[in-house]
Short mmCIF file of C-alpha atoms in Angstrom, two decimals:
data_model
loop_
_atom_site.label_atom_id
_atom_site.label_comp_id
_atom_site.label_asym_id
_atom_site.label_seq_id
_atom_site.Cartn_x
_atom_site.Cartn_y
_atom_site.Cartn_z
CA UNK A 221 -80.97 -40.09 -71.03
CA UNK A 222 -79.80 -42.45 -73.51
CA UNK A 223 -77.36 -41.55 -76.43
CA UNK A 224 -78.35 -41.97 -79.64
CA UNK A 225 -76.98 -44.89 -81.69
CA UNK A 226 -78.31 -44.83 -84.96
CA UNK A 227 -75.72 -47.62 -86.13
CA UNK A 228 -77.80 -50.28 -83.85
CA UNK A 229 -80.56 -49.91 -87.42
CA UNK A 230 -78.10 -51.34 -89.71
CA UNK A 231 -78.26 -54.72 -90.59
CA UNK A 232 -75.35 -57.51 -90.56
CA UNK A 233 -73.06 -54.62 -89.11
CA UNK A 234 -71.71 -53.77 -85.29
CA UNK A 235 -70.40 -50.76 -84.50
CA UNK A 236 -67.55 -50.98 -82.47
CA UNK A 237 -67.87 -48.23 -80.49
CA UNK A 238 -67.21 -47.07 -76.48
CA UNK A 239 -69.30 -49.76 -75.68
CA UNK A 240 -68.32 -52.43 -77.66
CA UNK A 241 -64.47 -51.49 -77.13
CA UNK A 242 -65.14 -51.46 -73.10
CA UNK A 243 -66.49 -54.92 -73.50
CA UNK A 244 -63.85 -56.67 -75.49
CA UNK A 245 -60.41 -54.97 -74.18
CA UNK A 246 -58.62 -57.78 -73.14
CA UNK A 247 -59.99 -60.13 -76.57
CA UNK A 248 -58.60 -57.24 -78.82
CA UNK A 249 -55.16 -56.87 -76.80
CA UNK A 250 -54.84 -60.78 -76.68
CA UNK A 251 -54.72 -59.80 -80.91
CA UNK A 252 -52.24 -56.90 -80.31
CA UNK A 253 -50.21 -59.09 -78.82
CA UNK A 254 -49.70 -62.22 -82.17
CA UNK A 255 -48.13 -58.85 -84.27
CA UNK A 256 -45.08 -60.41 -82.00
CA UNK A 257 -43.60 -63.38 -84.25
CA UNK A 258 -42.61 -65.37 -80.65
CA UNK A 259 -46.07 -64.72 -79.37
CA UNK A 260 -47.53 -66.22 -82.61
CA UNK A 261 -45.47 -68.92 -81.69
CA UNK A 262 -46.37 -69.81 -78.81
CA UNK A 263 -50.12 -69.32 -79.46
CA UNK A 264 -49.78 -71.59 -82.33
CA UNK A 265 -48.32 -74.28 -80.12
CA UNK A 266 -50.44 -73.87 -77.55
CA UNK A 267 -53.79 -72.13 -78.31
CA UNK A 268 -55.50 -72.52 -75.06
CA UNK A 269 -52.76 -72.00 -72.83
CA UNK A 270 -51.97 -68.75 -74.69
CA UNK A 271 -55.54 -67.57 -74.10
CA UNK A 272 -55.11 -68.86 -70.49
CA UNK A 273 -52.27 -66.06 -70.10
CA UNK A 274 -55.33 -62.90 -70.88
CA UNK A 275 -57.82 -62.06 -68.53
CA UNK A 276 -60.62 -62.35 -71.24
CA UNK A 277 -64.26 -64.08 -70.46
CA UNK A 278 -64.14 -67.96 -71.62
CA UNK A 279 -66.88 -67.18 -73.81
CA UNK A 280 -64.21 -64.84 -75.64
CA UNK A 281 -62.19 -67.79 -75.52
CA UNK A 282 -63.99 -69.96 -76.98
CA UNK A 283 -64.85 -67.59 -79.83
CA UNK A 284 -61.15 -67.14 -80.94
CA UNK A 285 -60.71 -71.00 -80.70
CA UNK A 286 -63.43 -71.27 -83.01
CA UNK A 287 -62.09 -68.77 -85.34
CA UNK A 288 -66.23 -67.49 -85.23
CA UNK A 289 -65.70 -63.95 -86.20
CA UNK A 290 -69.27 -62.99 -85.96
CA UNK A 291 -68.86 -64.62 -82.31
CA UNK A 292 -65.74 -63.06 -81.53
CA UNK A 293 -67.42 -58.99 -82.84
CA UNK A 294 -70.77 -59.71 -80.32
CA UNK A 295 -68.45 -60.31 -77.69
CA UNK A 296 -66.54 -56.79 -78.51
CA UNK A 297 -63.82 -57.73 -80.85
CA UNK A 298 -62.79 -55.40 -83.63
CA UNK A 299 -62.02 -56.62 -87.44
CA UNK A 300 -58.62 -54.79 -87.34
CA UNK A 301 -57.44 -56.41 -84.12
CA UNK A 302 -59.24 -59.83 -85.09
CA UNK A 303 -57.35 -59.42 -88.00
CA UNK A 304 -54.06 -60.70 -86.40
CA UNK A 305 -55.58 -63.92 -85.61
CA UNK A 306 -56.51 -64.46 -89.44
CA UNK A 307 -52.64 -63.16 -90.14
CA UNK A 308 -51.26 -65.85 -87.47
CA UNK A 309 -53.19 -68.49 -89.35
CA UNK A 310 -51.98 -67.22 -92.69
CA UNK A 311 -55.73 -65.93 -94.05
CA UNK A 312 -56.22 -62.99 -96.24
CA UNK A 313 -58.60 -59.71 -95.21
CA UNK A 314 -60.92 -61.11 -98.06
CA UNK A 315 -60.70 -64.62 -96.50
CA UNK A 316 -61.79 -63.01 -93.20
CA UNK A 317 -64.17 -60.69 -94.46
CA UNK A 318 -65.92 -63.41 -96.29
CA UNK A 319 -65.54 -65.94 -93.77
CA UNK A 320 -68.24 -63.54 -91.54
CA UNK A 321 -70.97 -63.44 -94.43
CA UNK A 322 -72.06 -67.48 -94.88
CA UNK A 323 -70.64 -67.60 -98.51
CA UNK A 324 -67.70 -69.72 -99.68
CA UNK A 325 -64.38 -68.56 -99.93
CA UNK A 326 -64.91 -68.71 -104.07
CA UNK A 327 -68.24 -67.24 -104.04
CA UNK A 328 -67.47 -64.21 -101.59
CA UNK A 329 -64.54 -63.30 -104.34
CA UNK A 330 -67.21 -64.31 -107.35
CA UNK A 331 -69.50 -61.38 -105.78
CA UNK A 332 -66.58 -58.87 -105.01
CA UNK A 333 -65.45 -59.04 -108.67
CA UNK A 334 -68.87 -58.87 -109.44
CA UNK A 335 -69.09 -55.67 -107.83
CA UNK A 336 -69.61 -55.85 -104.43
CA UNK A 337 -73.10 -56.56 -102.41
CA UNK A 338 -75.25 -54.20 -103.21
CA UNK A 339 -76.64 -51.43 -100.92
CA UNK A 340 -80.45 -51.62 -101.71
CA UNK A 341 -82.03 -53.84 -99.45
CA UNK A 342 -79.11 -54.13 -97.06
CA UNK A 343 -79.65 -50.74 -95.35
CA UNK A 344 -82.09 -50.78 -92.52
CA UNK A 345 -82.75 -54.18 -90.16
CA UNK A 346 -86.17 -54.42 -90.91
CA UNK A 347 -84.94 -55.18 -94.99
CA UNK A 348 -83.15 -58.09 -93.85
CA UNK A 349 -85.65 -59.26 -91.25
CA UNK A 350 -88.77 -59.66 -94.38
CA UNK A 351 -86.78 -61.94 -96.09
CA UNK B 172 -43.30 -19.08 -97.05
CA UNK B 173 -44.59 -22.52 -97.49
CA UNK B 174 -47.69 -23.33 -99.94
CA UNK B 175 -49.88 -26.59 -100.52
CA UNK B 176 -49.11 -26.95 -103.80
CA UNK B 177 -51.67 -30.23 -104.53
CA UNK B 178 -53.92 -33.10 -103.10
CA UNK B 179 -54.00 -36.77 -103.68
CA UNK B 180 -56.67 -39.28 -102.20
CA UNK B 181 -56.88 -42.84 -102.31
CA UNK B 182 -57.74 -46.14 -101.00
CA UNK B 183 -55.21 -47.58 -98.98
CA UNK B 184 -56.06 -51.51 -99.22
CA UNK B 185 -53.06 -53.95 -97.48
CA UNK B 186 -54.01 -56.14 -100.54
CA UNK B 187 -52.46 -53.62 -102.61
CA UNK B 188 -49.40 -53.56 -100.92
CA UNK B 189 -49.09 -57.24 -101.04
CA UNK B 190 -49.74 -57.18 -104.91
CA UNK B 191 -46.68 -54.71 -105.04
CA UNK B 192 -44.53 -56.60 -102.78
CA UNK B 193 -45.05 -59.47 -104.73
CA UNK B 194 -44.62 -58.62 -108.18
CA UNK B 195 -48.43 -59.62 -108.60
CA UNK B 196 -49.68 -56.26 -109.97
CA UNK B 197 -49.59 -57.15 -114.38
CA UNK B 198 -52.07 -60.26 -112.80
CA UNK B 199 -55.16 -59.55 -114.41
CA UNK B 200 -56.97 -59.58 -111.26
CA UNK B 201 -54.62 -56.19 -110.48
CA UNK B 202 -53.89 -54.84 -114.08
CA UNK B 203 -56.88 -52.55 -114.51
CA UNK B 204 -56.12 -51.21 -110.55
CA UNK B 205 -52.71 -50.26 -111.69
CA UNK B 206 -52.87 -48.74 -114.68
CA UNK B 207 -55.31 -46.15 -112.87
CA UNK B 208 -51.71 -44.83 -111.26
CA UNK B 209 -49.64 -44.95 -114.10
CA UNK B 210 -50.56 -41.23 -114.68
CA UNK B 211 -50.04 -40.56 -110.97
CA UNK B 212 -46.73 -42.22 -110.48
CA UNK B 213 -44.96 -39.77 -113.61
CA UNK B 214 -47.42 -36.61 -111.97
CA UNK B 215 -45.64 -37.37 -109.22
CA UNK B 216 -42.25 -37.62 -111.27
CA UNK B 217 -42.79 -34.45 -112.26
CA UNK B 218 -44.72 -32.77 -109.13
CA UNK B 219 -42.55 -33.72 -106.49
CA UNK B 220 -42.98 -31.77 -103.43
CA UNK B 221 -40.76 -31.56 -100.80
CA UNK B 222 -43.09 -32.63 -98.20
CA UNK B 223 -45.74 -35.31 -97.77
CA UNK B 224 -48.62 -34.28 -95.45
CA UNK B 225 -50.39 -38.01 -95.26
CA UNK B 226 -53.48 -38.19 -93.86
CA UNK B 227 -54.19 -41.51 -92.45
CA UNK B 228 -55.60 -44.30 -89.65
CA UNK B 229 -53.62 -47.03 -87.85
CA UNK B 230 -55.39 -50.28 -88.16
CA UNK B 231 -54.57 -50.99 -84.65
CA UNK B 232 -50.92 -51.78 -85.26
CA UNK B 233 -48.72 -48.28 -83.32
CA UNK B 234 -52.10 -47.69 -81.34
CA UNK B 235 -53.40 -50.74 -79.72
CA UNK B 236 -56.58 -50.21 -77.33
CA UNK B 237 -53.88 -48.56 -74.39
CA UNK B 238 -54.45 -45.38 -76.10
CA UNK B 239 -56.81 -43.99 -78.45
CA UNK B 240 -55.89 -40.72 -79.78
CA UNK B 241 -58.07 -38.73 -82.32
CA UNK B 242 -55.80 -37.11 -84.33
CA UNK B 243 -51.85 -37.89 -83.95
CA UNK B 244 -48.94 -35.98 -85.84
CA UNK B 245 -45.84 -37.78 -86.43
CA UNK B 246 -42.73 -35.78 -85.62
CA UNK B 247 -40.24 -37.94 -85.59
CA UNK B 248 -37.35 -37.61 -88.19
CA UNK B 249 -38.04 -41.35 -89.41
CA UNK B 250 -40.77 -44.15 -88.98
CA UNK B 251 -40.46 -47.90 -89.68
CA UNK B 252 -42.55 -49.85 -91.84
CA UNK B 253 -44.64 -52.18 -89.07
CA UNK B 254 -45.09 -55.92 -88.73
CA UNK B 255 -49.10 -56.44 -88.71
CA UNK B 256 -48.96 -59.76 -88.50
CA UNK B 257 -47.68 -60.92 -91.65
CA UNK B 258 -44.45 -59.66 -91.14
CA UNK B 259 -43.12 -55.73 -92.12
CA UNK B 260 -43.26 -54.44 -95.62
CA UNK B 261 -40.56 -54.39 -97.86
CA UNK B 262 -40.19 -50.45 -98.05
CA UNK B 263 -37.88 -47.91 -97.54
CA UNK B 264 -38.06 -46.08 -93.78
CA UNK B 265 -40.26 -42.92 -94.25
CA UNK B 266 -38.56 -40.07 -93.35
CA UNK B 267 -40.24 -37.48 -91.43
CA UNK B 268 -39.90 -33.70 -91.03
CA UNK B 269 -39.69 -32.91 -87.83
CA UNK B 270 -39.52 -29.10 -87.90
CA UNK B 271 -42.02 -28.52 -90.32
CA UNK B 272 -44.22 -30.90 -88.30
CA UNK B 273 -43.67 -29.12 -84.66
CA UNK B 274 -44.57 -26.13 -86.35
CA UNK B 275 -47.76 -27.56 -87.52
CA UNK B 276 -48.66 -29.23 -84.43
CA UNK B 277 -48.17 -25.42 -82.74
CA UNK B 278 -50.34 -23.79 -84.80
CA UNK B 279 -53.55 -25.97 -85.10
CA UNK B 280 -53.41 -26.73 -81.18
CA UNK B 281 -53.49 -22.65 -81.39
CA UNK B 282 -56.33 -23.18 -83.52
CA UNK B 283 -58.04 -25.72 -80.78
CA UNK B 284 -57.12 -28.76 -82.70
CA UNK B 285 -56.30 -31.13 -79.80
CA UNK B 286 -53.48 -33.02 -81.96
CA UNK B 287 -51.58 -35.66 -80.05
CA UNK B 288 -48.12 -35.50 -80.99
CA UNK B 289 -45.70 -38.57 -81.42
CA UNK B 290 -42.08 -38.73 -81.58
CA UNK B 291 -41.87 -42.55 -81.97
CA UNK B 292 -44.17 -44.55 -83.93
CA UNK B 293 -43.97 -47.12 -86.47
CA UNK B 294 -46.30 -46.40 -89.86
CA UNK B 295 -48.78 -49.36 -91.22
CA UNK B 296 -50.01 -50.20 -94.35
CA UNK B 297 -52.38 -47.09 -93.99
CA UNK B 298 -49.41 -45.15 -94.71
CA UNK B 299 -46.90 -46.81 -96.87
CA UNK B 300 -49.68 -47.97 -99.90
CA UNK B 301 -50.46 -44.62 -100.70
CA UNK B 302 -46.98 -44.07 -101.17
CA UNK B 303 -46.08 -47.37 -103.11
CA UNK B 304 -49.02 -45.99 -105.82
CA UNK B 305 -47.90 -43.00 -105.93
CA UNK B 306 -44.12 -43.58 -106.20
CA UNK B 307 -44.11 -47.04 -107.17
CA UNK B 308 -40.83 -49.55 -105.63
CA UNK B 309 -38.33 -46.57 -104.98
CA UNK B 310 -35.08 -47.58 -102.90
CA UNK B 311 -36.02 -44.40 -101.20
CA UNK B 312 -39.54 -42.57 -101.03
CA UNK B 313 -39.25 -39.32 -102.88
CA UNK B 314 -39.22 -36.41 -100.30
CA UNK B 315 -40.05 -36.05 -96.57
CA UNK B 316 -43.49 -37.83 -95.08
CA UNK B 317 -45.30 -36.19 -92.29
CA UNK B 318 -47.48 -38.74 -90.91
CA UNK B 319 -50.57 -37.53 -89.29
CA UNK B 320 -53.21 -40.64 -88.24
CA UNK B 321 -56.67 -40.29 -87.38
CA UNK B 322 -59.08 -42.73 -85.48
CA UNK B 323 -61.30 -44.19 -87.42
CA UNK B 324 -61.32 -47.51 -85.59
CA UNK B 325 -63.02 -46.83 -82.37
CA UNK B 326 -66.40 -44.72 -83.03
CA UNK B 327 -67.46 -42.01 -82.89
CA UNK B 328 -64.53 -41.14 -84.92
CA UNK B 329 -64.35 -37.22 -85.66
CA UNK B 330 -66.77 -35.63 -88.09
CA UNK B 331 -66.81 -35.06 -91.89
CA UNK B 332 -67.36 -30.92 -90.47
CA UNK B 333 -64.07 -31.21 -87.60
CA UNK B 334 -62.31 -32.93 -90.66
CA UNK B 335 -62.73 -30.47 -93.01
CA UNK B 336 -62.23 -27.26 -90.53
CA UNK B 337 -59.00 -28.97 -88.97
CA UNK B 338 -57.36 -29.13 -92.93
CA UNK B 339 -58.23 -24.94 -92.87
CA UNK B 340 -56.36 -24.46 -89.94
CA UNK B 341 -53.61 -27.20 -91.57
CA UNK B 342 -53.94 -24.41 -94.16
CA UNK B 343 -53.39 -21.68 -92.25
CA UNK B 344 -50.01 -23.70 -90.66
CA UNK B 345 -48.38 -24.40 -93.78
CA UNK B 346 -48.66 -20.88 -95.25
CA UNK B 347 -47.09 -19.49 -91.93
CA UNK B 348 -44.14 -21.72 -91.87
CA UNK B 349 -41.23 -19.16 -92.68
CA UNK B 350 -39.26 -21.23 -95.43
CA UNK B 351 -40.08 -21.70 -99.03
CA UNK B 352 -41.97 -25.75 -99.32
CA UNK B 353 -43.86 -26.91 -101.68
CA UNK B 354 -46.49 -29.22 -99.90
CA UNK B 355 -48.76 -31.66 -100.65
CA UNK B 356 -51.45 -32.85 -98.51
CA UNK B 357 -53.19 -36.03 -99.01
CA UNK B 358 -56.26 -37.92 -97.95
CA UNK B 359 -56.69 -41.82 -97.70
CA UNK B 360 -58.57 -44.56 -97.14
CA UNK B 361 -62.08 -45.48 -98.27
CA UNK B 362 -63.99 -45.98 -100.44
CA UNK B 363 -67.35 -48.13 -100.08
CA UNK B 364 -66.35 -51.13 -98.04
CA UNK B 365 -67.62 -53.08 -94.79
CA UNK B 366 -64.85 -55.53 -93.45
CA UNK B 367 -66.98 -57.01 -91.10
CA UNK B 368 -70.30 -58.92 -90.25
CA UNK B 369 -72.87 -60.75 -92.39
CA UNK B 370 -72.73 -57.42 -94.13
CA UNK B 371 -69.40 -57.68 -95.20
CA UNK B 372 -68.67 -57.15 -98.68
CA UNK B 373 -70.96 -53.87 -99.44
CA UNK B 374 -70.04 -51.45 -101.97
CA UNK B 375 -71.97 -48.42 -103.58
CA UNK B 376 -70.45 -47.22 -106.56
CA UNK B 377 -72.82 -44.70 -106.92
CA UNK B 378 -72.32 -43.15 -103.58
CA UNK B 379 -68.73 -43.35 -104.03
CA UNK B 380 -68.86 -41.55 -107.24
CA UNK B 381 -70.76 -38.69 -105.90
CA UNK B 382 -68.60 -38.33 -103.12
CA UNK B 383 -66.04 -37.52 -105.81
CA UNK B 384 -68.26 -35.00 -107.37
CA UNK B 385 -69.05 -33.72 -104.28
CA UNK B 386 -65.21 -33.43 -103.11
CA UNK B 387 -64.42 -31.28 -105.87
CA UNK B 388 -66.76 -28.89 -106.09
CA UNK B 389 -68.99 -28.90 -102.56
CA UNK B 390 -66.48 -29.60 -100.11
CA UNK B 391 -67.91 -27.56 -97.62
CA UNK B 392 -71.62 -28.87 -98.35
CA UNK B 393 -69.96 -32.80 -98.43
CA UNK B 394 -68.77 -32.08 -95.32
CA UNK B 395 -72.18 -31.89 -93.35
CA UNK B 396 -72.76 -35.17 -94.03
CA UNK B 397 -73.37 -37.40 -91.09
CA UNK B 398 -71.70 -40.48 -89.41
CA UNK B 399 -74.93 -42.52 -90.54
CA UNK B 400 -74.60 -41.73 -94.25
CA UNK B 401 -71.09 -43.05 -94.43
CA UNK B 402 -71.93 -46.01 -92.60
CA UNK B 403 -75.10 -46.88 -94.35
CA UNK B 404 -74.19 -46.32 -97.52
CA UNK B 405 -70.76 -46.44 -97.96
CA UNK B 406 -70.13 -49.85 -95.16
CA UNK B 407 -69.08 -49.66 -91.59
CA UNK B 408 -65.07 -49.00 -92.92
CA UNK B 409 -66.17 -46.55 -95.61
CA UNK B 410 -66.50 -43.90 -92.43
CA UNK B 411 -62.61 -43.41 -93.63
CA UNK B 412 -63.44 -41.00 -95.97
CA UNK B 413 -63.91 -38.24 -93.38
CA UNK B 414 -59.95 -38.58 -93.78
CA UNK B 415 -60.39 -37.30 -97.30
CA UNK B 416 -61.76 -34.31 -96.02
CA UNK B 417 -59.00 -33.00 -93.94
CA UNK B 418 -56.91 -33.12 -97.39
CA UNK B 419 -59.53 -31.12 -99.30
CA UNK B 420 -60.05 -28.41 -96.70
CA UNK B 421 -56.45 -27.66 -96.82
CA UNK B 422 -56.67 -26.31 -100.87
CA UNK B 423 -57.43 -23.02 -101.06
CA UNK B 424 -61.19 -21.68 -101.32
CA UNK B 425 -60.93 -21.55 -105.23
CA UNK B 426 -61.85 -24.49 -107.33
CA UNK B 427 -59.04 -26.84 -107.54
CA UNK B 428 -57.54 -28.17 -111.03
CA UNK B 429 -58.82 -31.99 -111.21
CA UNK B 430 -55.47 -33.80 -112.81
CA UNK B 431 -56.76 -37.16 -112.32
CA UNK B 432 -59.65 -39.02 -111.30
CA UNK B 433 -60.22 -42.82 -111.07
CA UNK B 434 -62.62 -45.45 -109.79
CA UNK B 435 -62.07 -49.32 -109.44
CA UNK B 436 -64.28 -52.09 -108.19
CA UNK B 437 -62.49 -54.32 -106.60
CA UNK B 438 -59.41 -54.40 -104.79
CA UNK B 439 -59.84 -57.13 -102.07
CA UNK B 440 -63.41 -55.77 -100.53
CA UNK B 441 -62.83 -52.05 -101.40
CA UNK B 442 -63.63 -49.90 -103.78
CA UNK B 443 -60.79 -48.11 -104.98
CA UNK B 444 -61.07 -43.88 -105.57
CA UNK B 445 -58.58 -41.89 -106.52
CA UNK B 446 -58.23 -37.72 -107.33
CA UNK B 447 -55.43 -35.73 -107.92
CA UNK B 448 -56.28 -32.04 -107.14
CA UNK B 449 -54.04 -29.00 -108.04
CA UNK B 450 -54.10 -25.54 -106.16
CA UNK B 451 -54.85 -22.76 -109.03
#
């Protein structure tokens, strides 16, 4: 019988659970491994190559090179461990976080200000799939 | 014997730290944030305890994917502030207390808590922003810091109900250590926030805000609430909170003294909470 996942009915949002974690191990311990100042290094001399060193899939790969966060959370990544990639390339948390959503940098910190997106229509899939 | 004298709770946003760090916190992007601690920081003047027991979660900085404990109790007699990627913050070591911690740890494993214990660990920003509100840019942090981290990265992390039964038998721990402490116990992380996805960005002030209520006076009723709720309608990160009920179940059963409450929209993608709770 299947467990129940009632985090797969919320919309824009992965949970990163057993699953997820199983499936991007070696993406989020590539991350663990830039907290390292000579491993930041290196990466940043050598992207590829650095990547070449981890035994993650080349679509994972790809994902980091493209800084695609969305990409790189389908594929099992975590924000926290993604985070060090964003830290070796000198971005903020909000800078990440808003990099995820489609909005500019300026209008992502224009709506946080604002106070935040708001939770009606943003809680179930099927509010995001009428529009 | 040793008593839990108080609870604190707050957000624990790396942004803040930075702000600190930096001098940046008069910037009147930060001012309003701030001056909701200005009470705190002379409570605390005049509150001191002489233990910290800090409720927390790594953000994958001492706890990579290798290992992935639930709960963790820091017994070590110090911890370092850790590099997470931007390079370590520029605060004093926390110093831990080992004895009072072992004697924790023995008594809520008793109690079927299955606490991981750690004798070497350096603390993230998780731990050391709570403490930079609180006590502001000290050379050295007031009094001893247990730290005690809880998973809230990898789901399912543990329930509001585990949460809020494992700060009883925290409780029960304190009161049976044989020396006279005064300790304080406090909850972090939170509030409304989602770090991640197309999502990102979500915060529910009035959720939050009855949450508070709810904290103070229906502790036992808040902590029922599911893993869905939190995630729903507080974002995928405000599932932290469950932290803030491990602080509150380790008051005593009367109704607590609120000394301070505050709310603040933003700080980075947060929403920042904040309640000071007194035993009476």
């Amino acid at each position: 019988m299947a467990l129940e996942k009632p985090y797969k009915d919320v919309p824009g949002t992965t949970i990163f659970d057993a699953e997820q974690s199983r499936k991007g191990y070696h993406l989020n311990q590539f991350c663990v491994s830039l907290m390292k100042p000579e491993n930041r290094a290196r990466f940043k001399a050598n992207e590829r190559a650095y990547l070449d060193e981890w035994p993650m899939s080349e679509e994972q790969k790809q994902a980091v090179l493209a800084r695609d966060l969305n990409w790189c959370i389908r594929l099992g990544g975590n924000i926290y461990f993604l985070a060090r990639i964003g830290a070796t390339d000198g971005k903020s948390f909000q800078q990440m976080a808003g990099s995820m959503t489609g909005m500019s940098e300026e209008e992502y910190r224009d709506m946080m200000v604002a106070g935040g997106r708001p939770v009606e229509g943003n809680r179930y899939t099927h509010e995001w799939e009428k529009q | 014997m040793a008593r839990i004298t108080a609870s604190v709770y707050s957000s624990h946003v790396p942004a803040i730290g930075v702000a600190v760090d930096q001098g940046r916190t008069g910037e009147p992007y930060w001012q309003k944030m701030f001056a909701g601690f200005e009470f705190s920081k002379q409570w605390m003047k005049d509150n001191t305890p002489d233990v910290v027991f800090l409720v927390y979660n790594d953000h994958a900085t001492a706890f990579s994917l290798e290992i992935i404990p639930t709960f963790a109790i820091g017994c070590a007699a110090e911890f370092r502030p850790a590099d997470e990627g931007w390079g370590p913050r520029p605060v004093p070591a926390v110093k831990g207390h080992p004895e009072l911690a072992a004697h924790i740890a023995q008594s809520v494993i008793m109690d079927d808590f299955d606490l991981t214990i750690v004798n070497r660990m350096d603390v993230d920003h998780g731990l050391t922003v709570p403490l930079s509100l609180m006590c502001g840019q000290p050379a050295a942090w007031p009094c001893p810091v247990i730290p005690f981290a809880v998973n809230v990265v990898q789901y399912p992390v543990p329930s509001g109900r585990r949460c809020f039964n494992l700060g009883r038998a925290i409780r029960k721990a304190v009161e049976s250590y044989d020396a006279p402490l005064k300790v304080q116990v406090w909850g972090t992380g939170g509030m409304s926030h989602q770090l991640q996805g197309p999502r990102a960005g979500l915060i529910n002030r009035e959720w939050d805000n009855a949450f508070l209520d709810r904290l103070i006076a229906d502790p036992a009723g808040l902590a029922q609430v599911p893993h869905i709720e939190y995630v729903r309608e507080a974002g995928s990160e405000g599932i932290e909170l469950v932290m803030w009920l491990i602080a509150r179940g380790a008051m005593s059963d009367n109704l607590p003294k609120v000394a301070h409450r505050f709310y603040h929209v933003p700080a980075s993608n947060t929403a920042v909470g904040h309640l000071i709770l007194e035993n009476q």
